[in-house]
């Protein structure tokens, strides 16, 4: 595929349930980002990977949020014991190695609804 | 920290020109992006400015003044399909030697006939 893909596109979870969201970046893109976007807001940074290394996780809102990218390609964002405030669209973006600048390419997002 | 401010909503008429402003306060500034996001879709890249001045790309132009912490996106010859949210994002230097964009809340542009 040519773009970033995410699955599932939609997820409904009961409060307290664990969820796992998947991101397949563009082949060759070493940088991968996760964002959380609430309705009517801009994307909020969660975490960033360079290959398999998680270089910045300062945006993760709590220790219930965990992200991994074990082989430097596919990434999974896991949310444990989901709460209603976790309801949002989770966007993944990848970026090729930067030169002067390097834009991010976003996936379509996973819309998470916690009941 | 980061502080990015842009208007919540704007309306304009098809065929007109609209300017969407973005002001920011940040440390470690390393460029500013504009993205377009249609409802229910992923953001798509429009422009990047790292030096002061105007960058023109077809109907869209973006301007940056680093000393004023100010940018604008100019859309000319508006079309109905330009109705979308426009996100201003400031790139900051992060740990690990990379650069991470921080997004504003977006400006919802409504273009009417």
PDB file of N, CA, C and O in Angstrom, chain A residues 68-102:
ATOM      1  N   UNK A  68       4.352   0.389  21.450  1.00  0.00           N
ATOM      2  CA  UNK A  68       5.534  -0.387  21.097  1.00  0.00           C
ATOM      3  C   UNK A  68       5.681  -0.467  19.593  1.00  0.00           C
ATOM      4  O   UNK A  68       4.708  -0.335  18.849  1.00  0.00           O
ATOM      5  N   UNK A  69       6.907  -0.725  19.188  1.00  0.00           N
ATOM      6  CA  UNK A  69       7.238  -0.891  17.767  1.00  0.00           C
ATOM      7  C   UNK A  69       8.448  -1.828  17.705  1.00  0.00           C
ATOM      8  O   UNK A  69       9.548  -1.419  17.366  1.00  0.00           O
ATOM      9  N   UNK A  70       8.238  -3.066  18.036  1.00  0.00           N
ATOM     10  CA  UNK A  70       9.358  -3.976  18.308  1.00  0.00           C
ATOM     11  C   UNK A  70      10.314  -4.219  17.148  1.00  0.00           C
ATOM     12  O   UNK A  70      11.502  -4.467  17.378  1.00  0.00           O
ATOM     13  N   UNK A  71       9.835  -4.169  15.922  1.00  0.00           N
ATOM     14  CA  UNK A  71      10.707  -4.448  14.790  1.00  0.00           C
ATOM     15  C   UNK A  71      10.926  -3.217  13.919  1.00  0.00           C
ATOM     16  O   UNK A  71      11.409  -3.329  12.793  1.00  0.00           O
ATOM     17  N   UNK A  72      10.532  -2.093  14.427  1.00  0.00           N
ATOM     18  CA  UNK A  72      10.790  -0.856  13.703  1.00  0.00           C
ATOM     19  C   UNK A  72       9.875  -0.590  12.531  1.00  0.00           C
ATOM     20  O   UNK A  72      10.158   0.290  11.712  1.00  0.00           O
ATOM     21  N   UNK A  73       8.779  -1.351  12.451  1.00  0.00           N
ATOM     22  CA  UNK A  73       7.820  -1.079  11.371  1.00  0.00           C
ATOM     23  C   UNK A  73       6.437  -0.878  11.980  1.00  0.00           C
ATOM     24  O   UNK A  73       6.111   0.230  12.396  1.00  0.00           O
ATOM     25  N   UNK A  74       5.660  -1.934  12.100  1.00  0.00           N
ATOM     26  CA  UNK A  74       4.316  -1.845  12.672  1.00  0.00           C
ATOM     27  C   UNK A  74       4.400  -1.393  14.136  1.00  0.00           C
ATOM     28  O   UNK A  74       5.309  -1.797  14.876  1.00  0.00           O
ATOM     29  N   UNK A  75       3.431  -0.571  14.520  1.00  0.00           N
ATOM     30  CA  UNK A  75       3.365  -0.109  15.912  1.00  0.00           C
ATOM     31  C   UNK A  75       1.982  -0.409  16.476  1.00  0.00           C
ATOM     32  O   UNK A  75       0.981  -0.427  15.741  1.00  0.00           O
ATOM     33  N   UNK A  76       1.948  -0.636  17.771  1.00  0.00           N
ATOM     34  CA  UNK A  76       0.694  -0.869  18.474  1.00  0.00           C
ATOM     35  C   UNK A  76       0.591   0.091  19.649  1.00  0.00           C
ATOM     36  O   UNK A  76       1.543   0.240  20.422  1.00  0.00           O
ATOM     37  N   UNK A  77      -0.557   0.733  19.741  1.00  0.00           N
ATOM     38  CA  UNK A  77      -0.875   1.573  20.902  1.00  0.00           C
ATOM     39  C   UNK A  77      -1.885   0.800  21.742  1.00  0.00           C
ATOM     40  O   UNK A  77      -2.941   0.417  21.242  1.00  0.00           O
ATOM     41  N   UNK A  78      -1.538   0.562  22.976  1.00  0.00           N
ATOM     42  CA  UNK A  78      -2.416  -0.199  23.862  1.00  0.00           C
ATOM     43  C   UNK A  78      -2.926   0.704  24.971  1.00  0.00           C
ATOM     44  O   UNK A  78      -2.158   1.478  25.556  1.00  0.00           O
ATOM     45  N   UNK A  79      -4.200   0.604  25.230  1.00  0.00           N
ATOM     46  CA  UNK A  79      -4.814   1.349  26.318  1.00  0.00           C
ATOM     47  C   UNK A  79      -5.440   0.346  27.260  1.00  0.00           C
ATOM     48  O   UNK A  79      -6.316  -0.436  26.850  1.00  0.00           O
ATOM     49  N   UNK A  80      -4.994   0.366  28.488  1.00  0.00           N
ATOM     50  CA  UNK A  80      -5.514  -0.572  29.478  1.00  0.00           C
ATOM     51  C   UNK A  80      -6.623   0.100  30.289  1.00  0.00           C
ATOM     52  O   UNK A  80      -6.616   1.312  30.508  1.00  0.00           O
ATOM     53  N   UNK A  81      -7.586  -0.702  30.695  1.00  0.00           N
ATOM     54  CA  UNK A  81      -8.657  -0.229  31.583  1.00  0.00           C
ATOM     55  C   UNK A  81      -9.231   1.088  31.050  1.00  0.00           C
ATOM     56  O   UNK A  81      -9.220   2.117  31.732  1.00  0.00           O
ATOM     57  N   UNK A  82      -9.764   1.034  29.837  1.00  0.00           N
ATOM     58  CA  UNK A  82     -10.230   2.243  29.164  1.00  0.00           C
ATOM     59  C   UNK A  82     -11.246   3.003  30.008  1.00  0.00           C
ATOM     60  O   UNK A  82     -12.067   2.421  30.733  1.00  0.00           O
ATOM     61  N   UNK A  83     -11.179   4.322  29.877  1.00  0.00           N
ATOM     62  CA  UNK A  83     -12.094   5.237  30.535  1.00  0.00           C
ATOM     63  C   UNK A  83     -12.838   6.039  29.463  1.00  0.00           C
ATOM     64  O   UNK A  83     -12.380   6.137  28.322  1.00  0.00           O
ATOM     65  N   UNK A  84     -13.935   6.647  29.845  1.00  0.00           N
ATOM     66  CA  UNK A  84     -14.726   7.399  28.880  1.00  0.00           C
ATOM     67  C   UNK A  84     -13.925   8.555  28.275  1.00  0.00           C
ATOM     68  O   UNK A  84     -14.103   8.889  27.104  1.00  0.00           O
ATOM     69  N   UNK A  85     -13.041   9.137  29.069  1.00  0.00           N
ATOM     70  CA  UNK A  85     -12.252  10.257  28.546  1.00  0.00           C
ATOM     71  C   UNK A  85     -11.228   9.821  27.497  1.00  0.00           C
ATOM     72  O   UNK A  85     -10.600  10.670  26.849  1.00  0.00           O
ATOM     73  N   UNK A  86     -11.051   8.511  27.319  1.00  0.00           N
ATOM     74  CA  UNK A  86     -10.154   8.020  26.275  1.00  0.00           C
ATOM     75  C   UNK A  86     -10.821   8.042  24.901  1.00  0.00           C
ATOM     76  O   UNK A  86     -10.151   7.814  23.881  1.00  0.00           O
ATOM     77  N   UNK A  87     -12.103   8.296  24.866  1.00  0.00           N
ATOM     78  CA  UNK A  87     -12.818   8.338  23.591  1.00  0.00           C
ATOM     79  C   UNK A  87     -12.264   9.457  22.720  1.00  0.00           C
ATOM     80  O   UNK A  87     -12.249  10.627  23.120  1.00  0.00           O
ATOM     81  N   UNK A  88     -11.777   9.106  21.554  1.00  0.00           N
ATOM     82  CA  UNK A  88     -11.130  10.063  20.652  1.00  0.00           C
ATOM     83  C   UNK A  88     -10.757   9.325  19.372  1.00  0.00           C
ATOM     84  O   UNK A  88     -10.942   8.101  19.267  1.00  0.00           O
ATOM     85  N   UNK A  89     -10.236  10.065  18.424  1.00  0.00           N
ATOM     86  CA  UNK A  89      -9.623   9.449  17.248  1.00  0.00           C
ATOM     87  C   UNK A  89      -8.119   9.368  17.501  1.00  0.00           C
ATOM     88  O   UNK A  89      -7.496  10.359  17.909  1.00  0.00           O
ATOM     89  N   UNK A  90      -7.556   8.200  17.289  1.00  0.00           N
ATOM     90  CA  UNK A  90      -6.123   7.997  17.479  1.00  0.00           C
ATOM     91  C   UNK A  90      -5.474   7.937  16.098  1.00  0.00           C
ATOM     92  O   UNK A  90      -5.757   7.048  15.293  1.00  0.00           O
ATOM     93  N   UNK A  91      -4.621   8.912  15.849  1.00  0.00           N
ATOM     94  CA  UNK A  91      -3.959   9.046  14.561  1.00  0.00           C
ATOM     95  C   UNK A  91      -2.517   8.575  14.645  1.00  0.00           C
ATOM     96  O   UNK A  91      -1.818   8.861  15.622  1.00  0.00           O
ATOM     97  N   UNK A  92      -2.113   7.884  13.629  1.00  0.00           N
ATOM     98  CA  UNK A  92      -0.727   7.482  13.487  1.00  0.00           C
ATOM     99  C   UNK A  92      -0.158   8.226  12.283  1.00  0.00           C
ATOM    100  O   UNK A  92      -0.862   8.438  11.291  1.00  0.00           O
ATOM    101  N   UNK A  93       1.086   8.634  12.378  1.00  0.00           N
ATOM    102  CA  UNK A  93       1.748   9.316  11.264  1.00  0.00           C
ATOM    103  C   UNK A  93       3.163   8.788  11.131  1.00  0.00           C
ATOM    104  O   UNK A  93       3.796   8.428  12.122  1.00  0.00           O
ATOM    105  N   UNK A  94       3.649   8.736   9.905  1.00  0.00           N
ATOM    106  CA  UNK A  94       5.034   8.338   9.702  1.00  0.00           C
ATOM    107  C   UNK A  94       5.751   9.394   8.881  1.00  0.00           C
ATOM    108  O   UNK A  94       5.119  10.220   8.212  1.00  0.00           O
ATOM    109  N   UNK A  95       7.040   9.356   8.963  1.00  0.00           N
ATOM    110  CA  UNK A  95       7.857  10.373   8.319  1.00  0.00           C
ATOM    111  C   UNK A  95       9.158   9.745   7.860  1.00  0.00           C
ATOM    112  O   UNK A  95       9.784   8.988   8.606  1.00  0.00           O
ATOM    113  N   UNK A  96       9.556  10.068   6.647  1.00  0.00           N
ATOM    114  CA  UNK A  96      10.840   9.559   6.172  1.00  0.00           C
ATOM    115  C   UNK A  96      11.963  10.365   6.807  1.00  0.00           C
ATOM    116  O   UNK A  96      11.698  11.438   7.370  1.00  0.00           O
ATOM    117  N   UNK A  97      13.186   9.884   6.741  1.00  0.00           N
ATOM    118  CA  UNK A  97      14.298  10.648   7.337  1.00  0.00           C
ATOM    119  C   UNK A  97      14.329  12.057   6.791  1.00  0.00           C
ATOM    120  O   UNK A  97      14.199  12.272   5.580  1.00  0.00           O
ATOM    121  N   UNK A  98      14.485  13.027   7.680  1.00  0.00           N
ATOM    122  CA  UNK A  98      14.378  14.427   7.308  1.00  0.00           C
ATOM    123  C   UNK A  98      15.603  14.944   6.591  1.00  0.00           C
ATOM    124  O   UNK A  98      16.705  14.498   6.828  1.00  0.00           O
ATOM    125  N   UNK A  99      15.396  15.873   5.718  1.00  0.00           N
ATOM    126  CA  UNK A  99      16.489  16.625   5.118  1.00  0.00           C
ATOM    127  C   UNK A  99      16.278  18.061   5.547  1.00  0.00           C
ATOM    128  O   UNK A  99      16.480  18.389   6.707  1.00  0.00           O
ATOM    129  N   UNK A 100      15.865  18.932   4.693  1.00  0.00           N
ATOM    130  CA  UNK A 100      15.543  20.283   5.122  1.00  0.00           C
ATOM    131  C   UNK A 100      14.262  20.261   5.953  1.00  0.00           C
ATOM    132  O   UNK A 100      14.140  20.916   6.956  1.00  0.00           O
ATOM    133  N   UNK A 101      13.307  19.524   5.498  1.00  0.00           N
ATOM    134  CA  UNK A 101      12.102  19.317   6.269  1.00  0.00           C
ATOM    135  C   UNK A 101      11.519  17.992   5.862  1.00  0.00           C
ATOM    136  O   UNK A 101      11.866  17.431   4.837  1.00  0.00           O
ATOM    137  N   UNK A 102      10.625  17.517   6.632  1.00  0.00           N
ATOM    138  CA  UNK A 102       9.986  16.260   6.286  1.00  0.00           C
ATOM    139  C   UNK A 102       8.579  16.251   6.844  1.00  0.00           C
ATOM    140  O   UNK A 102       8.381  16.327   8.046  1.00  0.00           O
TER     141      UNK A 102
END
